[in-house]
mmCIF file of C-alpha atoms in Angstrom:
data_model
loop_
_atom_site.group_PDB
_atom_site.id
_atom_site.type_symbol
_atom_site.label_atom_id
_atom_site.label_comp_id
_atom_site.label_asym_id
_atom_site.label_seq_id
_atom_site.Cartn_x
_atom_site.Cartn_y
_atom_site.Cartn_z
ATOM 1 C CA UNK V 161 -18.089 -11.048 1.914
ATOM 2 C CA UNK V 162 -17.219 -10.386 -1.709
ATOM 3 C CA UNK V 163 -16.073 -7.038 -2.901
ATOM 4 C CA UNK V 164 -18.767 -4.387 -3.133
ATOM 5 C CA UNK V 165 -18.878 -2.912 -6.597
ATOM 6 C CA UNK V 166 -18.316 0.799 -6.875
ATOM 7 C CA UNK V 167 -21.338 2.869 -7.824
ATOM 8 C CA UNK V 168 -21.703 3.509 -11.554
ATOM 9 C CA UNK V 169 -20.246 6.739 -12.781
ATOM 10 C CA UNK V 170 -20.798 8.980 -15.755
ATOM 11 C CA UNK V 171 -17.866 9.005 -18.195
ATOM 12 C CA UNK V 172 -15.876 12.214 -17.984
ATOM 13 C CA UNK V 173 -12.693 13.218 -19.819
ATOM 14 C CA UNK V 174 -10.602 13.424 -16.652
ATOM 15 C CA UNK V 175 -7.230 13.088 -18.352
ATOM 16 C CA UNK V 176 -8.103 13.956 -21.932
ATOM 17 C CA UNK V 177 -8.035 17.748 -21.745
ATOM 18 C CA UNK V 178 -4.936 19.560 -22.994
ATOM 19 C CA UNK V 179 -2.214 19.810 -20.382
ATOM 20 C CA UNK V 180 -1.654 23.558 -20.870
ATOM 21 C CA UNK V 181 -3.431 25.258 -17.978
ATOM 22 C CA UNK V 182 -4.984 22.003 -16.749
ATOM 23 C CA UNK V 183 -3.533 22.426 -13.262
ATOM 24 C CA UNK V 184 -4.808 25.999 -13.005
ATOM 25 C CA UNK V 185 -8.269 24.954 -14.145
ATOM 26 C CA UNK V 186 -8.373 22.168 -11.590
ATOM 27 C CA UNK V 187 -7.237 24.498 -8.819
ATOM 28 C CA UNK V 188 -9.945 26.986 -9.783
ATOM 29 C CA UNK V 189 -12.573 24.299 -9.127
ATOM 30 C CA UNK V 190 -11.270 23.578 -5.636
ATOM 31 C CA UNK V 191 -13.485 25.938 -3.581
ATOM 32 C CA UNK V 192 -16.704 24.400 -4.929
ATOM 33 C CA UNK V 193 -15.356 20.876 -4.445
ATOM 34 C CA UNK V 194 -14.368 21.590 -0.826
ATOM 35 C CA UNK V 195 -17.818 23.013 -0.067
ATOM 36 C CA UNK V 196 -19.518 19.926 -1.497
ATOM 37 C CA UNK V 197 -17.279 17.594 0.493
ATOM 38 C CA UNK V 198 -17.850 19.502 3.735
ATOM 39 C CA UNK V 199 -21.623 19.395 3.242
ATOM 40 C CA UNK V 200 -21.728 15.592 3.508
ATOM 41 C CA UNK V 201 -18.656 14.815 5.606
ATOM 42 C CA UNK V 202 -20.580 14.546 8.891
ATOM 43 C CA UNK V 203 -23.143 12.164 7.357
ATOM 44 C CA UNK V 204 -20.518 9.782 5.999
ATOM 45 C CA UNK V 205 -18.547 9.919 9.233
ATOM 46 C CA UNK V 206 -21.610 9.175 11.334
ATOM 47 C CA UNK V 207 -22.791 6.270 9.192
ATOM 48 C CA UNK V 208 -19.378 4.975 8.149
ATOM 49 C CA UNK V 209 -20.513 5.088 4.524
ATOM 50 C CA UNK V 210 -18.214 5.510 1.568
ATOM 51 C CA UNK V 211 -18.290 9.010 -0.038
ATOM 52 C CA UNK V 212 -19.000 7.963 -3.616
ATOM 53 C CA UNK V 213 -20.437 11.361 -4.494
ATOM 54 C CA UNK V 214 -17.422 13.142 -3.016
ATOM 55 C CA UNK V 215 -14.972 11.001 -4.976
ATOM 56 C CA UNK V 216 -17.006 11.579 -8.124
ATOM 57 C CA UNK V 217 -16.875 15.329 -7.505
ATOM 58 C CA UNK V 218 -13.095 15.246 -7.081
ATOM 59 C CA UNK V 219 -12.778 13.207 -10.266
ATOM 60 C CA UNK V 220 -15.013 15.469 -12.331
ATOM 61 C CA UNK V 221 -12.960 18.470 -11.250
ATOM 62 C CA UNK V 222 -9.858 16.783 -12.686
ATOM 63 C CA UNK V 223 -8.236 16.532 -9.271
ATOM 64 C CA UNK V 224 -8.014 12.740 -9.059
ATOM 65 C CA UNK V 225 -5.692 12.590 -12.074
ATOM 66 C CA UNK V 226 -3.823 15.833 -11.460
ATOM 67 C CA UNK V 227 -0.424 14.107 -11.277
ATOM 68 C CA UNK V 228 -0.760 12.042 -14.458
ATOM 69 C CA UNK V 229 2.403 12.801 -16.411
ATOM 70 C CA UNK V 230 2.641 14.984 -19.501
ATOM 71 C CA UNK V 231 3.699 12.045 -21.651
ATOM 72 C CA UNK V 232 0.328 10.463 -20.872
ATOM 73 C CA UNK V 233 -1.503 13.694 -21.810
ATOM 74 C CA UNK V 234 -2.022 14.497 -18.140
ATOM 75 C CA UNK V 235 -1.656 17.780 -16.222
ATOM 76 C CA UNK V 236 1.674 16.671 -14.743
ATOM 77 C CA UNK V 237 1.223 18.492 -11.436
ATOM 78 C CA UNK V 238 4.269 18.581 -9.191
ATOM 79 C CA UNK V 239 4.476 18.133 -5.454
ATOM 80 C CA UNK V 240 3.804 21.807 -4.682
ATOM 81 C CA UNK V 241 0.465 21.817 -6.520
ATOM 82 C CA UNK V 242 -0.417 18.409 -5.096
ATOM 83 C CA UNK V 243 0.147 19.675 -1.563
ATOM 84 C CA UNK V 244 -2.007 22.731 -2.277
ATOM 85 C CA UNK V 245 -4.875 20.570 -3.487
ATOM 86 C CA UNK V 246 -4.721 18.079 -0.641
ATOM 87 C CA UNK V 247 -4.548 20.763 2.034
ATOM 88 C CA UNK V 248 -7.752 22.269 0.668
ATOM 89 C CA UNK V 249 -9.494 18.907 0.309
ATOM 90 C CA UNK V 250 -8.541 18.149 3.913
ATOM 91 C CA UNK V 251 -10.647 21.110 4.967
ATOM 92 C CA UNK V 252 -13.702 19.547 3.374
ATOM 93 C CA UNK V 253 -13.407 15.838 4.183
ATOM 94 C CA UNK V 254 -10.210 14.218 5.412
ATOM 95 C CA UNK V 255 -11.327 10.780 4.209
ATOM 96 C CA UNK V 256 -11.835 11.926 0.621
ATOM 97 C CA UNK V 257 -8.542 13.810 0.770
ATOM 98 C CA UNK V 258 -6.702 10.686 1.955
ATOM 99 C CA UNK V 259 -8.170 8.545 -0.835
ATOM 100 C CA UNK V 260 -7.307 11.228 -3.380
ATOM 101 C CA UNK V 261 -3.768 11.443 -2.035
ATOM 102 C CA UNK V 262 -3.202 7.704 -2.353
ATOM 103 C CA UNK V 263 -4.243 7.746 -6.011
ATOM 104 C CA UNK V 264 -2.300 10.918 -6.864
ATOM 105 C CA UNK V 265 0.848 9.420 -5.381
ATOM 106 C CA UNK V 266 0.693 6.419 -7.734
ATOM 107 C CA UNK V 267 0.231 8.628 -10.801
ATOM 108 C CA UNK V 268 3.078 10.868 -9.660
ATOM 109 C CA UNK V 269 5.418 7.922 -9.156
ATOM 110 C CA UNK V 270 4.531 6.613 -12.617
ATOM 111 C CA UNK V 271 5.394 10.017 -14.064
ATOM 112 C CA UNK V 272 8.767 9.957 -12.260
ATOM 113 C CA UNK V 273 9.994 6.372 -12.483
ATOM 114 C CA UNK V 274 7.359 4.395 -14.453
ATOM 115 C CA UNK V 275 7.114 1.330 -12.176
ATOM 116 C CA UNK V 276 3.865 0.103 -13.785
ATOM 117 C CA UNK V 277 4.208 -1.819 -17.059
ATOM 118 C CA UNK V 278 3.026 0.376 -19.922
ATOM 119 C CA UNK V 279 0.043 -1.802 -20.853
ATOM 120 C CA UNK V 280 -1.327 -1.936 -17.313
ATOM 121 C CA UNK V 281 -0.915 1.783 -16.796
ATOM 122 C CA UNK V 282 -2.717 2.501 -20.062
ATOM 123 C CA UNK V 283 -5.553 0.371 -18.721
ATOM 124 C CA UNK V 284 -5.637 2.429 -15.523
ATOM 125 C CA UNK V 285 -5.745 5.644 -17.551
ATOM 126 C CA UNK V 286 -8.591 4.309 -19.676
ATOM 127 C CA UNK V 287 -10.537 3.490 -16.533
ATOM 128 C CA UNK V 288 -9.753 6.965 -15.191
ATOM 129 C CA UNK V 289 -11.406 8.512 -18.239
ATOM 130 C CA UNK V 290 -14.572 6.508 -17.637
ATOM 131 C CA UNK V 291 -14.886 7.421 -13.975
ATOM 132 C CA UNK V 292 -12.995 7.560 -10.683
ATOM 133 C CA UNK V 293 -10.274 4.906 -10.659
ATOM 134 C CA UNK V 294 -8.918 4.800 -7.126
ATOM 135 C CA UNK V 295 -5.616 3.081 -6.425
ATOM 136 C CA UNK V 296 -4.726 1.808 -2.962
ATOM 137 C CA UNK V 297 -1.600 0.289 -1.458
ATOM 138 C CA UNK V 298 -1.358 -2.667 0.902
ATOM 139 C CA UNK V 299 1.971 -2.498 2.698
ATOM 140 C CA UNK V 300 3.102 -3.993 5.972
ATOM 141 C CA UNK V 301 3.760 -1.538 8.812
ATOM 142 C CA UNK V 302 7.405 -0.529 9.134
ATOM 143 C CA UNK V 303 9.507 -3.294 10.645
ATOM 144 C CA UNK V 304 6.992 -6.048 9.974
ATOM 145 C CA UNK V 305 6.970 -8.668 7.204
ATOM 146 C CA UNK V 306 4.304 -8.435 4.491
ATOM 147 C CA UNK V 307 0.954 -9.978 5.397
ATOM 148 C CA UNK V 308 0.622 -11.441 1.891
ATOM 149 C CA UNK V 309 2.614 -14.326 0.389
ATOM 150 C CA UNK V 310 3.175 -14.884 -3.335
ATOM 151 C CA UNK V 311 3.454 -18.469 -4.640
ATOM 152 C CA UNK V 312 4.548 -19.302 -8.181
ATOM 153 C CA UNK V 313 2.100 -21.807 -9.635
ATOM 154 C CA UNK V 314 0.910 -22.658 -13.112
ATOM 155 C CA UNK V 315 2.930 -19.950 -14.841
ATOM 156 C CA UNK V 316 1.583 -17.161 -12.633
ATOM 157 C CA UNK V 317 1.893 -15.678 -9.175
ATOM 158 C CA UNK V 318 -0.835 -16.471 -6.673
ATOM 159 C CA UNK V 319 -1.334 -14.217 -3.675
ATOM 160 C CA UNK V 320 -2.708 -15.278 -0.302
ATOM 161 C CA UNK V 321 -3.023 -13.383 2.962
ATOM 162 C CA UNK V 322 -5.040 -10.814 4.857
ATOM 163 C CA UNK V 323 -4.198 -7.120 4.942
ATOM 164 C CA UNK V 324 -5.978 -4.946 7.489
ATOM 165 C CA UNK V 325 -7.316 -1.405 7.251
ATOM 166 C CA UNK V 326 -7.106 -0.661 3.523
ATOM 167 C CA UNK V 327 -8.559 2.832 2.918
ATOM 168 C CA UNK V 328 -11.244 2.825 0.245
ATOM 169 C CA UNK V 329 -11.210 -0.968 -0.052
ATOM 170 C CA UNK V 330 -14.778 -1.278 -1.289
ATOM 171 C CA UNK V 331 -14.315 1.178 -4.155
ATOM 172 C CA UNK V 332 -10.760 0.696 -5.381
ATOM 173 C CA UNK V 333 -10.034 -0.059 -9.012
ATOM 174 C CA UNK V 334 -6.506 -1.351 -8.350
ATOM 175 C CA UNK V 335 -4.486 -2.446 -5.344
ATOM 176 C CA UNK V 336 -0.713 -2.331 -5.176
ATOM 177 C CA UNK V 337 0.026 -5.213 -2.820
ATOM 178 C CA UNK V 338 3.317 -5.747 -1.037
ATOM 179 C CA UNK V 339 4.041 -9.469 -0.804
ATOM 180 C CA UNK V 340 6.886 -11.828 0.032
ATOM 181 C CA UNK V 341 7.594 -14.662 -2.362
ATOM 182 C CA UNK V 342 7.645 -18.287 -1.227
ATOM 183 C CA UNK V 343 10.991 -18.957 -2.917
ATOM 184 C CA UNK V 344 14.203 -20.520 -1.670
ATOM 185 C CA UNK V 345 15.511 -16.979 -1.399
ATOM 186 C CA UNK V 346 12.374 -14.928 -0.728
ATOM 187 C CA UNK V 347 11.970 -11.565 -2.369
ATOM 188 C CA UNK V 348 9.665 -8.748 -1.343
ATOM 189 C CA UNK V 349 7.980 -6.779 -4.082
ATOM 190 C CA UNK V 350 4.774 -5.175 -5.262
ATOM 191 C CA UNK V 351 1.968 -6.815 -7.224
ATOM 192 C CA UNK V 352 -0.629 -4.906 -9.248
ATOM 193 C CA UNK V 353 -4.021 -6.437 -8.533
ATOM 194 C CA UNK V 354 -7.344 -5.550 -10.106
ATOM 195 C CA UNK V 355 -9.842 -5.079 -7.297
ATOM 196 C CA UNK V 356 -12.369 -7.350 -9.000
ATOM 197 C CA UNK V 357 -9.874 -10.220 -9.356
ATOM 198 C CA UNK V 358 -11.097 -13.720 -8.444
ATOM 199 C CA UNK V 359 -9.785 -14.649 -5.045
ATOM 200 C CA UNK V 360 -9.953 -11.106 -3.673
ATOM 201 C CA UNK V 361 -12.622 -10.327 -1.088
ATOM 202 C CA UNK V 362 -13.407 -7.442 1.209
ATOM 203 C CA UNK V 363 -14.217 -8.062 4.847
ATOM 204 C CA UNK V 364 -16.273 -5.062 6.066
ATOM 205 C CA UNK V 365 -14.490 -4.968 9.395
ATOM 206 C CA UNK V 366 -13.850 -1.224 9.532
ATOM 207 C CA UNK V 367 -15.156 0.534 12.624
ATOM 208 C CA UNK V 368 -12.370 2.969 13.286
ATOM 209 C CA UNK V 369 -12.258 6.083 15.400
ATOM 210 C CA UNK V 370 -11.529 8.506 12.560
ATOM 211 C CA UNK V 371 -11.465 8.647 8.749
ATOM 212 C CA UNK V 372 -14.608 6.556 8.929
ATOM 213 C CA UNK V 373 -15.766 7.506 5.441
ATOM 214 C CA UNK V 374 -12.546 6.050 4.026
ATOM 215 C CA UNK V 375 -13.992 2.604 4.807
ATOM 216 C CA UNK V 376 -10.678 1.028 5.736
ATOM 217 C CA UNK V 377 -11.851 -2.563 5.488
ATOM 218 C CA UNK V 378 -9.690 -5.692 5.493
ATOM 219 C CA UNK V 379 -8.626 -7.244 2.184
ATOM 220 C CA UNK V 380 -8.512 -11.032 1.911
ATOM 221 C CA UNK V 381 -6.512 -12.698 -0.842
ATOM 222 C CA UNK V 382 -6.979 -16.403 -1.373
ATOM 223 C CA UNK V 383 -4.982 -17.845 -4.251
ATOM 224 C CA UNK V 384 -5.562 -14.681 -6.319
ATOM 225 C CA UNK V 385 -3.864 -15.163 -9.690
ATOM 226 C CA UNK V 386 -1.539 -12.382 -10.880
ATOM 227 C CA UNK V 387 0.129 -12.320 -14.263
ATOM 228 C CA UNK V 388 3.888 -12.024 -14.561
ATOM 229 C CA UNK V 389 3.522 -8.518 -16.041
ATOM 230 C CA UNK V 390 1.843 -7.357 -12.823
ATOM 231 C CA UNK V 391 4.703 -8.428 -10.524
ATOM 232 C CA UNK V 392 7.168 -5.679 -9.624
ATOM 233 C CA UNK V 393 9.884 -7.798 -8.060
ATOM 234 C CA UNK V 394 13.535 -6.803 -7.594
ATOM 235 C CA UNK V 395 15.943 -8.780 -9.759
ATOM 236 C CA UNK V 396 18.757 -8.378 -7.242
ATOM 237 C CA UNK V 397 19.145 -6.981 -3.724
ATOM 238 C CA UNK V 398 16.271 -4.800 -2.566
ATOM 239 C CA UNK V 399 16.778 -1.244 -3.842
ATOM 240 C CA UNK V 400 17.444 1.562 -1.378
ATOM 241 C CA UNK V 401 14.493 3.683 -0.333
ATOM 242 C CA UNK V 402 13.793 6.575 -2.688
ATOM 243 C CA UNK V 403 13.805 9.837 -0.659
ATOM 244 C CA UNK V 404 11.794 11.678 -3.326
ATOM 245 C CA UNK V 405 9.011 9.083 -3.294
ATOM 246 C CA UNK V 406 9.041 9.180 0.511
ATOM 247 C CA UNK V 407 8.856 12.979 0.479
ATOM 248 C CA UNK V 408 5.878 12.925 -1.855
ATOM 249 C CA UNK V 409 3.989 10.611 0.474
ATOM 250 C CA UNK V 410 4.975 12.342 3.690
ATOM 251 C CA UNK V 411 4.244 15.870 2.497
ATOM 252 C CA UNK V 412 1.033 14.880 0.720
ATOM 253 C CA UNK V 413 -0.433 13.209 3.790
ATOM 254 C CA UNK V 414 0.813 16.002 6.033
ATOM 255 C CA UNK V 415 -1.032 18.453 3.788
ATOM 256 C CA UNK V 416 -4.270 16.561 4.426
ATOM 257 C CA UNK V 417 -3.569 16.720 8.146
ATOM 258 C CA UNK V 418 -2.900 20.460 8.018
ATOM 259 C CA UNK V 419 -6.097 21.051 6.052
ATOM 260 C CA UNK V 420 -8.078 19.190 8.681
ATOM 261 C CA UNK V 421 -6.457 21.228 11.448
ATOM 262 C CA UNK V 422 -7.225 24.447 9.569
ATOM 263 C CA UNK V 423 -10.894 23.455 9.341
ATOM 264 C CA UNK V 424 -10.901 22.773 13.072
ATOM 265 C CA UNK V 425 -9.379 26.176 13.846
ATOM 266 C CA UNK V 426 -11.772 27.999 11.506
ATOM 267 C CA UNK V 427 -14.798 26.379 13.165
ATOM 268 C CA UNK V 428 -13.478 27.154 16.642
ATOM 269 C CA UNK V 429 -12.882 30.791 15.755
ATOM 270 C CA UNK V 430 -16.413 31.048 14.411
ATOM 271 C CA UNK V 431 -17.790 29.464 17.558
ATOM 272 C CA UNK V 432 -15.881 31.889 19.787
ATOM 273 C CA UNK V 433 -16.577 34.993 17.700
ATOM 274 C CA UNK V 434 -18.107 37.714 19.819
ATOM 275 C CA UNK V 435 -16.856 36.255 23.094
ATOM 276 C CA UNK V 436 -14.577 37.925 25.597
ATOM 277 C CA UNK V 437 -11.222 39.271 24.426
ATOM 278 C CA UNK V 438 -9.442 36.559 26.403
ATOM 279 C CA UNK V 439 -9.799 34.221 23.394
ATOM 280 C CA UNK V 440 -8.045 36.513 20.925
ATOM 281 C CA UNK V 441 -4.485 35.792 21.941
ATOM 282 C CA UNK V 442 -4.834 31.962 22.220
ATOM 283 C CA UNK V 443 -6.491 31.843 18.798
ATOM 284 C CA UNK V 444 -3.782 34.081 17.391
ATOM 285 C CA UNK V 445 -1.086 31.761 18.719
ATOM 286 C CA UNK V 446 -2.767 28.750 17.131
ATOM 287 C CA UNK V 447 -3.122 30.548 13.815
ATOM 288 C CA UNK V 448 0.515 31.655 13.856
ATOM 289 C CA UNK V 449 1.790 28.143 14.587
ATOM 290 C CA UNK V 450 -0.443 26.503 11.995
ATOM 291 C CA UNK V 451 0.435 29.091 9.352
ATOM 292 C CA UNK V 452 4.120 28.434 10.001
ATOM 293 C CA UNK V 453 3.630 24.685 9.563
ATOM 294 C CA UNK V 454 1.671 25.224 6.349
ATOM 295 C CA UNK V 455 4.354 27.500 4.922
ATOM 296 C CA UNK V 456 7.053 25.001 5.873
ATOM 297 C CA UNK V 457 5.342 22.119 4.063
ATOM 298 C CA UNK V 458 4.448 24.166 0.985
ATOM 299 C CA UNK V 459 7.955 25.605 0.736
ATOM 300 C CA UNK V 460 9.636 22.205 0.989
ATOM 301 C CA UNK V 461 7.257 20.785 -1.624
ATOM 302 C CA UNK V 462 8.262 23.550 -4.032
ATOM 303 C CA UNK V 463 11.952 23.038 -3.247
ATOM 304 C CA UNK V 464 11.647 19.312 -3.884
ATOM 305 C CA UNK V 465 10.114 20.004 -7.285
ATOM 306 C CA UNK V 466 13.146 22.137 -8.120
ATOM 307 C CA UNK V 467 15.853 20.093 -6.372
ATOM 308 C CA UNK V 468 15.345 16.404 -5.441
ATOM 309 C CA UNK V 469 18.034 16.734 -2.755
ATOM 310 C CA UNK V 470 15.556 18.781 -0.723
ATOM 311 C CA UNK V 471 13.488 15.615 -0.232
ATOM 312 C CA UNK V 472 15.874 14.555 2.524
ATOM 313 C CA UNK V 473 14.336 17.222 4.764
ATOM 314 C CA UNK V 474 10.811 15.798 4.467
ATOM 315 C CA UNK V 475 10.901 13.541 7.564
ATOM 316 C CA UNK V 476 11.757 16.421 9.891
ATOM 317 C CA UNK V 477 9.289 18.800 8.253
ATOM 318 C CA UNK V 478 6.396 16.360 8.317
ATOM 319 C CA UNK V 479 7.094 15.530 11.970
ATOM 320 C CA UNK V 480 7.031 19.187 13.026
ATOM 321 C CA UNK V 481 3.963 19.950 10.918
ATOM 322 C CA UNK V 482 2.073 16.894 12.171
ATOM 323 C CA UNK V 483 2.795 17.853 15.768
ATOM 324 C CA UNK V 484 1.565 21.380 15.119
ATOM 325 C CA UNK V 485 -1.630 20.171 13.431
ATOM 326 C CA UNK V 486 -2.464 17.806 16.279
ATOM 327 C CA UNK V 487 -1.710 20.459 18.900
ATOM 328 C CA UNK V 488 -3.868 23.001 17.058
ATOM 329 C CA UNK V 489 -6.935 20.770 17.121
ATOM 330 C CA UNK V 490 -6.491 19.736 20.742
ATOM 331 C CA UNK V 491 -5.965 23.297 21.945
ATOM 332 C CA UNK V 492 -8.918 24.490 19.867
ATOM 333 C CA UNK V 493 -11.013 21.896 21.653
ATOM 334 C CA UNK V 494 -9.832 23.251 25.011
ATOM 335 C CA UNK V 495 -10.903 26.763 23.996
ATOM 336 C CA UNK V 496 -14.372 25.745 22.810
ATOM 337 C CA UNK V 497 -15.079 23.513 25.798
ATOM 338 C CA UNK V 498 -17.827 20.899 25.802
ATOM 339 C CA UNK V 499 -19.325 22.242 22.567
ATOM 340 C CA UNK V 500 -16.247 20.963 20.762
ATOM 341 C CA UNK V 501 -17.111 17.390 21.745
ATOM 342 C CA UNK V 502 -20.741 17.676 20.676
ATOM 343 C CA UNK V 503 -21.269 15.372 17.691
ATOM 344 C CA UNK V 504 -23.550 17.972 16.139
ATOM 345 C CA UNK V 505 -20.416 20.020 15.517
ATOM 346 C CA UNK V 506 -17.426 19.116 13.308
ATOM 347 C CA UNK V 507 -14.618 19.716 15.796
ATOM 348 C CA UNK V 508 -14.777 16.289 17.406
ATOM 349 C CA UNK V 509 -14.653 14.720 13.918
ATOM 350 C CA UNK V 510 -11.608 16.797 13.047
ATOM 351 C CA UNK V 511 -9.984 15.609 16.263
ATOM 352 C CA UNK V 512 -10.622 11.956 15.429
ATOM 353 C CA UNK V 513 -9.474 12.412 11.840
ATOM 354 C CA UNK V 514 -6.200 14.053 12.877
ATOM 355 C CA UNK V 515 -5.494 11.190 15.266
ATOM 356 C CA UNK V 516 -6.094 8.686 12.477
ATOM 357 C CA UNK V 517 -4.130 10.618 9.866
ATOM 358 C CA UNK V 518 -1.040 10.595 12.058
ATOM 359 C CA UNK V 519 -1.005 6.802 11.896
ATOM 360 C CA UNK V 520 -0.544 7.116 8.117
ATOM 361 C CA UNK V 521 2.773 8.906 8.655
ATOM 362 C CA UNK V 522 6.082 7.460 9.868
ATOM 363 C CA UNK V 523 6.243 6.890 13.618
ATOM 364 C CA UNK V 524 7.852 9.772 15.481
ATOM 365 C CA UNK V 525 10.354 7.499 17.220
ATOM 366 C CA UNK V 526 11.586 6.126 13.903
ATOM 367 C CA UNK V 527 11.961 9.614 12.415
ATOM 368 C CA UNK V 528 13.812 10.975 15.435
ATOM 369 C CA UNK V 529 16.093 7.942 15.642
ATOM 370 C CA UNK V 530 17.017 8.313 11.960
ATOM 371 C CA UNK V 531 17.680 12.038 12.330
ATOM 372 C CA UNK V 532 19.810 11.459 15.422
ATOM 373 C CA UNK V 533 21.759 8.672 13.761
ATOM 374 C CA UNK V 534 22.501 10.873 10.782
ATOM 375 C CA UNK V 535 23.936 13.539 13.071
ATOM 376 C CA UNK V 536 26.067 11.069 14.998
ATOM 377 C CA UNK V 537 27.470 9.314 11.927
ATOM 378 C CA UNK V 538 27.571 12.227 9.495
#
């Protein structure tokens, strides 16, 4: 099946407003945006349909381009503000929050290290002014080789392979594809691919447990031609992992997870309101634990903005916060009983979404092994 075109959008000046106060204005629009997302989240989850209206709402509020750098006339939001936004969006619709996070992370990285060539990034910004321009990443799971191979042919790179479970596949404007070159000494790098490129197709295979509105379909690349300016390949040995970039991703996605858990707890408390006093203490314990996890993530995000060295603490913080979020939802389900599993209510959706969101984060075993190794060799 060929790629489904995104629904037409009305041009809006998403990154054209002055940067002074732009973050505050965007944050002020958050409550209305969250309400609109929550109103249709169950419908999109049930039908597995893409939330075009929700993405449009996020875009119109200026939230989809919040991390565009000041030098590009963008708001230039830091990690702390990004985490605040994503935690709130997670309360409304975890799928929309995840798609927003993926796009914000690319703009933030461009503001920090400018990996995109200037001409291609200007094109992305132009598209972002016309409507939502989602950016997705196709990377191999940790420890596995890339699913896509890059061949040099006819003065250009040509990509072939199949990447599974790409969130937002049917509505992306750009894909950042990790691929391994078919050279004598293979290199692994990233390739910037327009989503409407010839040779790129979407296989509507998504039928996942959670984040169903994110439409995580498979992406098929068959001899897709990529210009040399769109290839981000290392010239020497592969560079070391950037802890700040990793912290941005880990804390951003953890914020979505915490927002989803907060929505689950709020619904459960409303459901149990007026019941026997025996529910007060368990709910209080859940609220205390979740509040602690939220404060931990928000505090580390602010510290990372001020001191990049703080990014090294992100793996431990995201692991603890993710555990707390998952435990909150599961224990809330225990308190509400069978009503929590009724598909007429949102709690079972929050449960499925938290399970799926945890797969977007580093595996616990890998995080714990790295932390233990650092202690033993430090």
